[in-house]
Coordinates of C-alpha atoms and ligand atoms in Angstrom, one line a residue:
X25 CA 12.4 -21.7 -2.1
X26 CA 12.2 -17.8 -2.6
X27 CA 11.6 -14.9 -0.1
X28 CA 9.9 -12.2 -2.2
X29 CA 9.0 -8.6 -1.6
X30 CA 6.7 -6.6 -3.6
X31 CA 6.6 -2.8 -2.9
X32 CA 5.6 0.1 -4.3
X33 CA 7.8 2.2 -6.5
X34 CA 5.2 5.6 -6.7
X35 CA 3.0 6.8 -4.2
X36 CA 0.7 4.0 -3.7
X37 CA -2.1 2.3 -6.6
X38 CA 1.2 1.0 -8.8
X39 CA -1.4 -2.1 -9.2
X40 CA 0.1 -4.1 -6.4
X41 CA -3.1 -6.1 -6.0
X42 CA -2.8 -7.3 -9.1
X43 CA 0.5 -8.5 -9.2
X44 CA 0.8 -10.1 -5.7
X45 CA -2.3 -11.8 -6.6
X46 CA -0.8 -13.3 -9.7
X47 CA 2.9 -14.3 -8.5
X48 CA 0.5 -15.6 -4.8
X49 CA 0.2 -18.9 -7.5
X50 CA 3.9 -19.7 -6.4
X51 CA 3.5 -18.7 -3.0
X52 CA 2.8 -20.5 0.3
X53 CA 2.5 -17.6 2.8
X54 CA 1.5 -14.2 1.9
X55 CA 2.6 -11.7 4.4
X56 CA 1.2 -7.8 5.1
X57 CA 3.9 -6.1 7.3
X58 CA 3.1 -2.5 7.7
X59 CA 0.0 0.0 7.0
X60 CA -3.3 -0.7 7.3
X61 CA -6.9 -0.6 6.4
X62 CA -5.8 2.9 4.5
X63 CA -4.4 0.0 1.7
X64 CA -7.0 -1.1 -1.1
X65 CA -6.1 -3.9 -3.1
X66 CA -8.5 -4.1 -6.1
X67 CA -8.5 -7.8 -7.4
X68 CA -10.5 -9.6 -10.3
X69 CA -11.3 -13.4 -10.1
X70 CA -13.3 -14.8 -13.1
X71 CA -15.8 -11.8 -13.4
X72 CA -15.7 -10.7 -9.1
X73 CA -13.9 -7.6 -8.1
X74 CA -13.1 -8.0 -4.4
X75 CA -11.4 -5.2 -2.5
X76 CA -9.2 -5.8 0.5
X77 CA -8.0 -3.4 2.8
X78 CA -6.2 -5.6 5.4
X79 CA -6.5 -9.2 4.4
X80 CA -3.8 -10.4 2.0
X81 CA -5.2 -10.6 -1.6
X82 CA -3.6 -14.3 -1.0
X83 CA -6.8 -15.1 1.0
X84 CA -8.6 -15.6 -2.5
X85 CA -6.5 -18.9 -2.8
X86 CA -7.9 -21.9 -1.1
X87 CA -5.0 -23.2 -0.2
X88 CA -2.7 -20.6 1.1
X89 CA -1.6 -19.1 4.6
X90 CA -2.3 -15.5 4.4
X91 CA -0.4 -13.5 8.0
X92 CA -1.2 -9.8 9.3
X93 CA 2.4 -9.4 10.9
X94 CA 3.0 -6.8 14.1
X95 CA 4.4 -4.1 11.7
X96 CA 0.3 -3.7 10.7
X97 CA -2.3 -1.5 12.1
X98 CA -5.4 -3.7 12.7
X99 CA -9.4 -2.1 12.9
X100 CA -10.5 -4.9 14.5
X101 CA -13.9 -3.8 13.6
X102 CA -12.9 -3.3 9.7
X103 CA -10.8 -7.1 10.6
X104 CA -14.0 -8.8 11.2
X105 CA -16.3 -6.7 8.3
X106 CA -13.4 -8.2 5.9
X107 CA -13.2 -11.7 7.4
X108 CA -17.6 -11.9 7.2
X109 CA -17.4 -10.7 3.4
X110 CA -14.6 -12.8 2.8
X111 CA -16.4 -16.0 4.6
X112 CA -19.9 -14.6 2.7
X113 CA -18.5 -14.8 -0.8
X114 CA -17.3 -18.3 -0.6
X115 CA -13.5 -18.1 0.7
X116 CA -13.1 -20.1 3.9
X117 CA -11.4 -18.6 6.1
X118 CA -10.3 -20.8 9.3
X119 CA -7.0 -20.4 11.7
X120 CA -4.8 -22.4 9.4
X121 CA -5.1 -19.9 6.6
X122 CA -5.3 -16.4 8.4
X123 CA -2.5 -15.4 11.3
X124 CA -2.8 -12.4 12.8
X125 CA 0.5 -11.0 15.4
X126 CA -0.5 -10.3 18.7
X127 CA 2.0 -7.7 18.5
X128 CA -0.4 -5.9 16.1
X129 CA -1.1 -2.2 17.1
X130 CA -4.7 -1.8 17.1
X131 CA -6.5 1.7 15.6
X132 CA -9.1 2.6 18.2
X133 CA -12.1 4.6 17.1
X134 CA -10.4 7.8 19.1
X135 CA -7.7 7.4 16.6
X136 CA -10.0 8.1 13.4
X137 CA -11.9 10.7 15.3
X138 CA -8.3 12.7 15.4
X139 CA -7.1 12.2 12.6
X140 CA -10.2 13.3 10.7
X141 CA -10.7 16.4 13.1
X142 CA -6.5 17.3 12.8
X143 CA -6.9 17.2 9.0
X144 CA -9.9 19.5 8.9
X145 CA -8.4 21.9 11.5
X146 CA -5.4 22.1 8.8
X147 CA -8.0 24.0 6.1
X148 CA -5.4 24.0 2.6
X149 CA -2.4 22.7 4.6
X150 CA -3.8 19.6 4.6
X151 CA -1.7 16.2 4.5
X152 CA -4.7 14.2 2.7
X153 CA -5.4 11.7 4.9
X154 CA -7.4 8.4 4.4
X155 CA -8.8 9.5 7.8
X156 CA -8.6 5.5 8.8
X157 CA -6.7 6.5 12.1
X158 CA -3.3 5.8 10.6
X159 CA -1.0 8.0 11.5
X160 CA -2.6 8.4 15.7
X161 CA -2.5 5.0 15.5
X162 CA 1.2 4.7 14.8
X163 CA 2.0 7.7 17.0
X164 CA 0.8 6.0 19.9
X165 CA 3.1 3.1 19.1
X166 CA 5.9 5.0 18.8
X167 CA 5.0 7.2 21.7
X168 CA 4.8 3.3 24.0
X169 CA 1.1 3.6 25.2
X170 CA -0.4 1.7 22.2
X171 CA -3.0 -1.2 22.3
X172 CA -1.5 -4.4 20.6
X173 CA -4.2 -7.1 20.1
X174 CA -2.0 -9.1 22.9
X175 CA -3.2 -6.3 25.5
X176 CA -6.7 -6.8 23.5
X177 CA -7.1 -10.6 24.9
X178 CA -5.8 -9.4 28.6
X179 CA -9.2 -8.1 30.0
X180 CA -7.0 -6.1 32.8
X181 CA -4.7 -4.9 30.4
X182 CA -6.9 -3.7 28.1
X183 CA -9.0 -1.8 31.3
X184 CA -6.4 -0.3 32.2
X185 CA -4.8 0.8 28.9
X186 CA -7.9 1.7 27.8
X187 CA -8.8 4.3 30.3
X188 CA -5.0 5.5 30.6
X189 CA -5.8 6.5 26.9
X190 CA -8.9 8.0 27.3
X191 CA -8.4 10.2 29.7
X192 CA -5.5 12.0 27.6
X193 CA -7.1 11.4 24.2
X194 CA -10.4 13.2 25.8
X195 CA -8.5 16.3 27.1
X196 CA -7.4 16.3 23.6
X197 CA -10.6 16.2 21.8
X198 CA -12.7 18.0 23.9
X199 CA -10.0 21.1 24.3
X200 CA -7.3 20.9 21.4
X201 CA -9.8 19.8 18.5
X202 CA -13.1 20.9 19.6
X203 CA -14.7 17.2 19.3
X204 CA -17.0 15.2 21.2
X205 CA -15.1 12.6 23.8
X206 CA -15.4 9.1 24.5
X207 CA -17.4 6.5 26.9
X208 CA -15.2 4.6 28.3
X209 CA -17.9 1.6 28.2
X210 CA -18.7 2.3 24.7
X211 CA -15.2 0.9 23.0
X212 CA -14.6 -1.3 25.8
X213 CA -17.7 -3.9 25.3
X214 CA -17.3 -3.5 21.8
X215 CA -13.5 -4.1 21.4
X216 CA -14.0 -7.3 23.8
X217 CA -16.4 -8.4 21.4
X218 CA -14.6 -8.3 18.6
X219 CA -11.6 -9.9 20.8
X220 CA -14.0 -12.9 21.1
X221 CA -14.3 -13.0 17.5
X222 CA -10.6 -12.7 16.1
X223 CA -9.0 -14.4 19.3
X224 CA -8.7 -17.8 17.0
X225 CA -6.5 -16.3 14.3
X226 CA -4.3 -14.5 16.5
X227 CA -0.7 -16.0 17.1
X228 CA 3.5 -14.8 17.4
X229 CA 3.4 -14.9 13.5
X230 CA 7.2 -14.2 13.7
X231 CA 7.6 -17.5 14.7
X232 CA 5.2 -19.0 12.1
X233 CA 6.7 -17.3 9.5
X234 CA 10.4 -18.1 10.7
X235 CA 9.3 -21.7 11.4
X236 CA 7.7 -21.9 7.4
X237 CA 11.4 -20.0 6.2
X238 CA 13.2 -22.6 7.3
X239 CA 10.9 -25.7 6.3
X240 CA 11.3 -23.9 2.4
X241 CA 8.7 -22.5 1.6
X242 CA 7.7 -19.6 -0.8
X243 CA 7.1 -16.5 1.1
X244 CA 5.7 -13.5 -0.8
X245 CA 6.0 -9.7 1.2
X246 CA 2.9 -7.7 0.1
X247 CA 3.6 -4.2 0.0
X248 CA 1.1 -1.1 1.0
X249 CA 1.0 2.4 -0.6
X250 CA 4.4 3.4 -2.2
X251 CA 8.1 4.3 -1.7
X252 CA 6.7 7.6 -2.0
X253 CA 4.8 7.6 0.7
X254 CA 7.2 6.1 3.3
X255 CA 8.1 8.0 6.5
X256 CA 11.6 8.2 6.4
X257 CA 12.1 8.1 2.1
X258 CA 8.9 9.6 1.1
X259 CA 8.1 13.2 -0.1
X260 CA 7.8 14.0 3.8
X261 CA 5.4 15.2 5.1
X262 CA 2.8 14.4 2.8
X263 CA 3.7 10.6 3.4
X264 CA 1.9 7.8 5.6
X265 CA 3.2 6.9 8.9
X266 CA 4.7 3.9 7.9
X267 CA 8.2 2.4 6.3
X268 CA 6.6 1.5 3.0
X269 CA 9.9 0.5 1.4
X270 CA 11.2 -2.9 1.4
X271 CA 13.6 -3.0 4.5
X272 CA 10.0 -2.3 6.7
X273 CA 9.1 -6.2 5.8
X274 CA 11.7 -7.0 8.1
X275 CA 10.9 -4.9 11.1
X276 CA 6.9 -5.4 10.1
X277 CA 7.3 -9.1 10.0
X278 CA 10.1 -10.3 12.4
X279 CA 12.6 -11.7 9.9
X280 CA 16.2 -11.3 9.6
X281 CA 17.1 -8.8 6.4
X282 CA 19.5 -12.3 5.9
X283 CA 16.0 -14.1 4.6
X284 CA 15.1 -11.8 2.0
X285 CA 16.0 -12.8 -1.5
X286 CA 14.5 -10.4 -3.5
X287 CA 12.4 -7.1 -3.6
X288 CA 10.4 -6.3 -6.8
X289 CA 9.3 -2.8 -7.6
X290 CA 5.8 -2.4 -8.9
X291 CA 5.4 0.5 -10.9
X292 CA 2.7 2.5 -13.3
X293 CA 3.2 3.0 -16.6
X294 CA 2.2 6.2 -15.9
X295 CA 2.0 7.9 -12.7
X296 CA -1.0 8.8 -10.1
X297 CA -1.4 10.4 -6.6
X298 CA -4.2 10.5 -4.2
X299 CA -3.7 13.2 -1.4
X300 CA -1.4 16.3 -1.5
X301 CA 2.1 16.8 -2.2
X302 CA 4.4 17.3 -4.4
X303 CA 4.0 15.3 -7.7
X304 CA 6.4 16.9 -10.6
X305 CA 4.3 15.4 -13.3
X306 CA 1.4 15.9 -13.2
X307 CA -1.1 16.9 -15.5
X308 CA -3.6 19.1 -14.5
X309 CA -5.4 19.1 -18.0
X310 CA -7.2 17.1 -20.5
X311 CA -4.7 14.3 -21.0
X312 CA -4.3 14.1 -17.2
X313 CA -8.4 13.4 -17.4
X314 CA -8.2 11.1 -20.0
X315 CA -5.4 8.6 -18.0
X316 CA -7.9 8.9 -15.4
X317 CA -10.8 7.8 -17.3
X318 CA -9.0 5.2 -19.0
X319 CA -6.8 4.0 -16.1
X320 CA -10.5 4.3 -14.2
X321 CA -8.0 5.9 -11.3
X322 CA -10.5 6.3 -8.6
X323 CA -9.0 5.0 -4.8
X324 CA -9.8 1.6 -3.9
X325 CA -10.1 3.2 -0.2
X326 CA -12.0 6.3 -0.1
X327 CA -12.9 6.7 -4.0
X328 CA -11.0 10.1 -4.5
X329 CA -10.2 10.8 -7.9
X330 CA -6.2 10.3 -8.2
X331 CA -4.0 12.8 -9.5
X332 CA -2.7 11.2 -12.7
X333 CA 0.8 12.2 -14.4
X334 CA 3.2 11.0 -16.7
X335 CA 6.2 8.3 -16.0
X336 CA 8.5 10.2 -13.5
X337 CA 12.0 7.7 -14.2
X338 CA 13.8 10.1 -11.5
X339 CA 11.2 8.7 -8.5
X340 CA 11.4 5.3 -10.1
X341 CA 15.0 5.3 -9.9
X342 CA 15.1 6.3 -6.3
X343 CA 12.9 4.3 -5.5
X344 CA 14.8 1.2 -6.9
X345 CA 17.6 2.2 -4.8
X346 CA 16.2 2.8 -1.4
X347 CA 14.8 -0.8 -2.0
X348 CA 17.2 -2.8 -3.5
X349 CA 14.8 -3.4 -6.1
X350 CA 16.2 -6.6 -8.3
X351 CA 12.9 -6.5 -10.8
X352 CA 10.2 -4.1 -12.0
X353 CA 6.9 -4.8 -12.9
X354 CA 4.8 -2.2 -15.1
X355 CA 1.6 -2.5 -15.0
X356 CA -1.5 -0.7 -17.1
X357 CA 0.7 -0.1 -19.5
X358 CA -2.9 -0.9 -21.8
X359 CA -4.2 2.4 -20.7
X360 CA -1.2 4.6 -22.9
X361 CA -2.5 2.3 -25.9
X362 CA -4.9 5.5 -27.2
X363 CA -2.1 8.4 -26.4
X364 CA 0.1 9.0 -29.8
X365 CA 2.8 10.7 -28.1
X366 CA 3.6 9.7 -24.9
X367 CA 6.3 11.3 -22.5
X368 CA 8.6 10.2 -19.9
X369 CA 10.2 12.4 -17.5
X370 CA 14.2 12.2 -17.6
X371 CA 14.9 15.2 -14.9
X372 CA 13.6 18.0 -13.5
X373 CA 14.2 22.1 -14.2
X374 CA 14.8 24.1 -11.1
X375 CA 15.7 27.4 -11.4
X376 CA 17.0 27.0 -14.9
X377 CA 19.5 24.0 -13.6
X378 CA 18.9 20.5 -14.2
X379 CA 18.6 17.9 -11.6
X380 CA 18.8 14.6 -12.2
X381 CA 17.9 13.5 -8.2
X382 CA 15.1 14.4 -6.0
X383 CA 16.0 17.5 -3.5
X384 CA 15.0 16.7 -0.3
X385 CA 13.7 20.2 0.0
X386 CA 10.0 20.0 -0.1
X387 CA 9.3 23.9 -1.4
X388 CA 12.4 23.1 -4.2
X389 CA 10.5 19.8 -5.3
X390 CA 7.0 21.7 -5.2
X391 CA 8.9 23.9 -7.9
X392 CA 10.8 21.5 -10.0
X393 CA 9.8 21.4 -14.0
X394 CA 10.0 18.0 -15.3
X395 CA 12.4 17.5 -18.6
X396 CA 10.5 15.2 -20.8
X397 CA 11.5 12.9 -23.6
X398 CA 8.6 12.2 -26.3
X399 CA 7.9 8.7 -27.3
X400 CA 5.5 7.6 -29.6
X401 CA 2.9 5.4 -29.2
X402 CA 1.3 2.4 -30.0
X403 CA -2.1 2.9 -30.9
X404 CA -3.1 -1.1 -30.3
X405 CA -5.2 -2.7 -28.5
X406 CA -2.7 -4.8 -26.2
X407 CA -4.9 -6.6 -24.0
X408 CA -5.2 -9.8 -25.4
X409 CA -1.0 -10.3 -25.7
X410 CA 0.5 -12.6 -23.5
X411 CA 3.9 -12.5 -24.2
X412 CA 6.6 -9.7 -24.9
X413 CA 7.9 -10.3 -27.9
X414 CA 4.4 -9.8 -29.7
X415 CA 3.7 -6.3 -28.1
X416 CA 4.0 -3.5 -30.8
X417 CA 7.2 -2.4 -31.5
X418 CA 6.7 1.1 -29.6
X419 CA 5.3 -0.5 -26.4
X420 CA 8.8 -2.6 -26.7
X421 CA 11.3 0.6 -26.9
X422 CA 8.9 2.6 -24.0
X423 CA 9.6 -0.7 -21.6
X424 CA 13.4 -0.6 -22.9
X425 CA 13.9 2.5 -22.3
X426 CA 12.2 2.6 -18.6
X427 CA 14.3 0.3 -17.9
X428 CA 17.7 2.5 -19.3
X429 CA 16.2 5.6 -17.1
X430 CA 15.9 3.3 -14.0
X431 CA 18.5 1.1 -14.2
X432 CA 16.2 -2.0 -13.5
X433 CA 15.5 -4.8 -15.8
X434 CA 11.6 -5.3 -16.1
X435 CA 10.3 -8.8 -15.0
X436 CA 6.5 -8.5 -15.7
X437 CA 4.1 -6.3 -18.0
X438 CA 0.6 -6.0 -16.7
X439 CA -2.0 -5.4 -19.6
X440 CA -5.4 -5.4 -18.3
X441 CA -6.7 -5.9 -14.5
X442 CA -7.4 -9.6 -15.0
X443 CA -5.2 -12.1 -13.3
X444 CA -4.1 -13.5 -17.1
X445 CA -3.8 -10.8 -18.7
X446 CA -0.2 -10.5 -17.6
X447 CA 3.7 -10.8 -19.4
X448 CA 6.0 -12.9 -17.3
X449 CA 9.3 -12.3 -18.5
X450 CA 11.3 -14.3 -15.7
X451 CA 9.6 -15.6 -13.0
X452 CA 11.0 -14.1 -9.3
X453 CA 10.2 -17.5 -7.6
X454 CA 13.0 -18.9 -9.5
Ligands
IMP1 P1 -2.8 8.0 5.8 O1 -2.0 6.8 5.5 O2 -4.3 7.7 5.8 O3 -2.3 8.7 7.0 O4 -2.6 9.0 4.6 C1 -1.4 9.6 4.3 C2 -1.1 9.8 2.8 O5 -1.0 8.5 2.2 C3 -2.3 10.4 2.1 O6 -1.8 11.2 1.0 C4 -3.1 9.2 1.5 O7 -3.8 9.6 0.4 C5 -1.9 8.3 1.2 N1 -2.3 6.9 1.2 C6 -2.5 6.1 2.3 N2 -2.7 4.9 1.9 C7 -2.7 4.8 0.5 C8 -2.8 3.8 -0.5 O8 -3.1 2.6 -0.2 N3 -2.7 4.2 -1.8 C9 -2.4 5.5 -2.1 N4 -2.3 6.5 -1.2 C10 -2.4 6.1 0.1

């Protein structure tokens, strides 16, 4: 039995999907514990690409229990959208396979409406937003006057609650941002509605899961967006409102820190960024076009085009620290098979010193230079290689020497965006 969680090492779109999809085989319970419908998870079975925003990738299995634990934000109305497809295209979906906490906050259509209306009153200091409610959503916990599904199935609760909300989220709109207001009866019939429809999935999934720990079974974390984009550890304030990095499957699921055995780090072989913010290397050029192209680096979410860079091994290795990370994956590493040279970032210039950390200062990070070191590449096709020692001699040395900058060993090497086209080199389950 093996308590896994997968995160993020970049700022989101490391290929996550993919890989949770691929190690869900082993597992018995896939778990989403913070984040929510801002998340896109891009997965491929046989010839399908299926996109999930909320819904654990692990739904795609048959046989597996899939939770939405209390550290999520849940759209009930994108909840039941994703449940219908899901149902539509074949995958059964009944209330032995999804969970979803009642201690859930829940993104109410006043969320969106502010978040879309704050970001456009910011003009060029904006934060980039996936404009799903997120961050109002997640205020509202933290500020105690949320609505957690719970309150959602308490018809008195959720009047009351409801209006409480309204009438300071109106003021708001109306006077602050300049936008229309809401009907009190026009979220309340439809969020009972949708309560109808989700009440049979929802459950204390803390004591599921904790109850499913103990009888030994595989549990796999699935991470949302990236260390980079967490609250406390992310490039701050152009983060999410979240705790991306490993410790938030804890607080996001309502286990003990003492039932995690291991955290692995997902990373690009390359780098990309959707939204503003600091991103030392970037390209903003040609070969920054063509990883996009080839990398088809478009978000799963909103369908911005992503900012694409070269391998930043200073991020990567702080990232493996603030997680604990025991094991890296790298995935695409099939879209650098056309670039002859290609670089890795080792440090960063600032002011002609060199740093070899991440400031915290946001303006000093804006104007770091990253150092790079030049590695030639491959020039093969790679796709069809399924296991490490047959990859071309240059792919080897750029994986080795990730793994020198990071100080991580690398566990799996994604080569195309099919579930088999993968290199397992030890298997985390184990
Ligand atoms: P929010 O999560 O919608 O508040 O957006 C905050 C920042 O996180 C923006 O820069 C978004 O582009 C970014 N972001 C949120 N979710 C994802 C994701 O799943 N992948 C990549 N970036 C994301």
């Amino acid at each position: 039995m093996s308590n896994i969680v997968v995160i993020g090492t970049q700022w989101g779109d490391e290929g996550k999907g993919k890989v949770i999809d691929f190690l869900t085989e082993q597992a018995d319970i896939i778990v989403r514990f913070q984040g929510g419908n801002n998340a896109g998870h891009t997965v491929m079975v046989k010839d399908q690409t299926i996109i999930l925003h909320l819904i654990p990738s692990g739904i795609l299995h048959p046989e597996k229990k899939c939770i939405i634990s209390n550290g999520v934000v849940i759209d009930p109305r994108e909840l039941l959208n994703e449940i219908e497809l899901l149902q539509s295209e074949g995958f059964i979906l009944n209330n032995d396979s999804l969970f979803i906490s009642e201690g859930a906050h829940l993104v109410m259509p006043y969320h969106k409406r502010i978040d879309v209306a704050r970001e456009n009153l910011k003009g060029g200091e904006k934060i980039g937003t996936t404009g799903r409610g997120i961050g109002p959503t997640y205020e509202d916990k933290i500020r105690r006057i949320g609505i957690r599904v719970i309150d959602l199935l308490e018809e008195d609760v959720f009047n009351e609650k409801l209006k409480a909300n309204l009438k300071e989220k109106n003021f708001y709109l109306i006077h602050y941002l300049k936008e229309k207001e809401f009907k009190f009866e026009e979220i309340y019939e439809e969020y009972l509605d949708l309560a109808e429809k989700i009440k049979e999935y929802v459950v204390d999934t803390s004591v599921i899961l904790n109850k499913e720990i103990e009888n030994g079974k595989n549990i796999l974390f699935e991470g949302a967006q990236g260390s980079f984009l967490d609250v406390d550890h992310g490039t701050y304030p152009f983060v999410t409102s979240s705790n991306t990095v490993a410790a938030g499957a804890c607080t996001g699921a309502g286990i003990g820190p003492t039932k995690i055995d291991k955290v692995i780090g997902i990373s690009k072989a390359y780098a990309t960024r959707v939204g503003n913010g600091p991103f030392p290397t970037e390209l903003v050029n040609e070969l920054g076009e063509s990883l996009r192209a080839k990398g088809n680096e478009y978000g799963a979410t909103t369908g911005r085009p992503r900012r694409c860079g070269w391998f930043d091994a200073v991020m990567v290795k702080h990232a493996i620290r603030v997680n604990g990370i025991n094991g890296l994956g790298i995935t695409k590493l099939d879209v650098l098979s056309d670039f002859s040279k290609i670089m890795i970032c080792t440090g960063y210039k600032y002011k002609g010193e060199v740093c070899s950390s991440i400031p915290s200062s946001l303006s000093k990070l804006e104007r770091c230079r990253p150092i790079y070191e030049e590695m030639d590449g491959w020039g093969l096709d790679i796709s069809k290689i399924r296991e490490y020692n047959k990859l071309p001699d240059n792919a080897r040395r750029y994986i080795e020497r990730v793994e020198e900058l990071v100080g991580a060993k690398v566990i799996l090497v994604s080569v195309g965006s099919r579930r088999d086209e993968t290199i397992l080199l030890s298997n985390p389950f184990i």
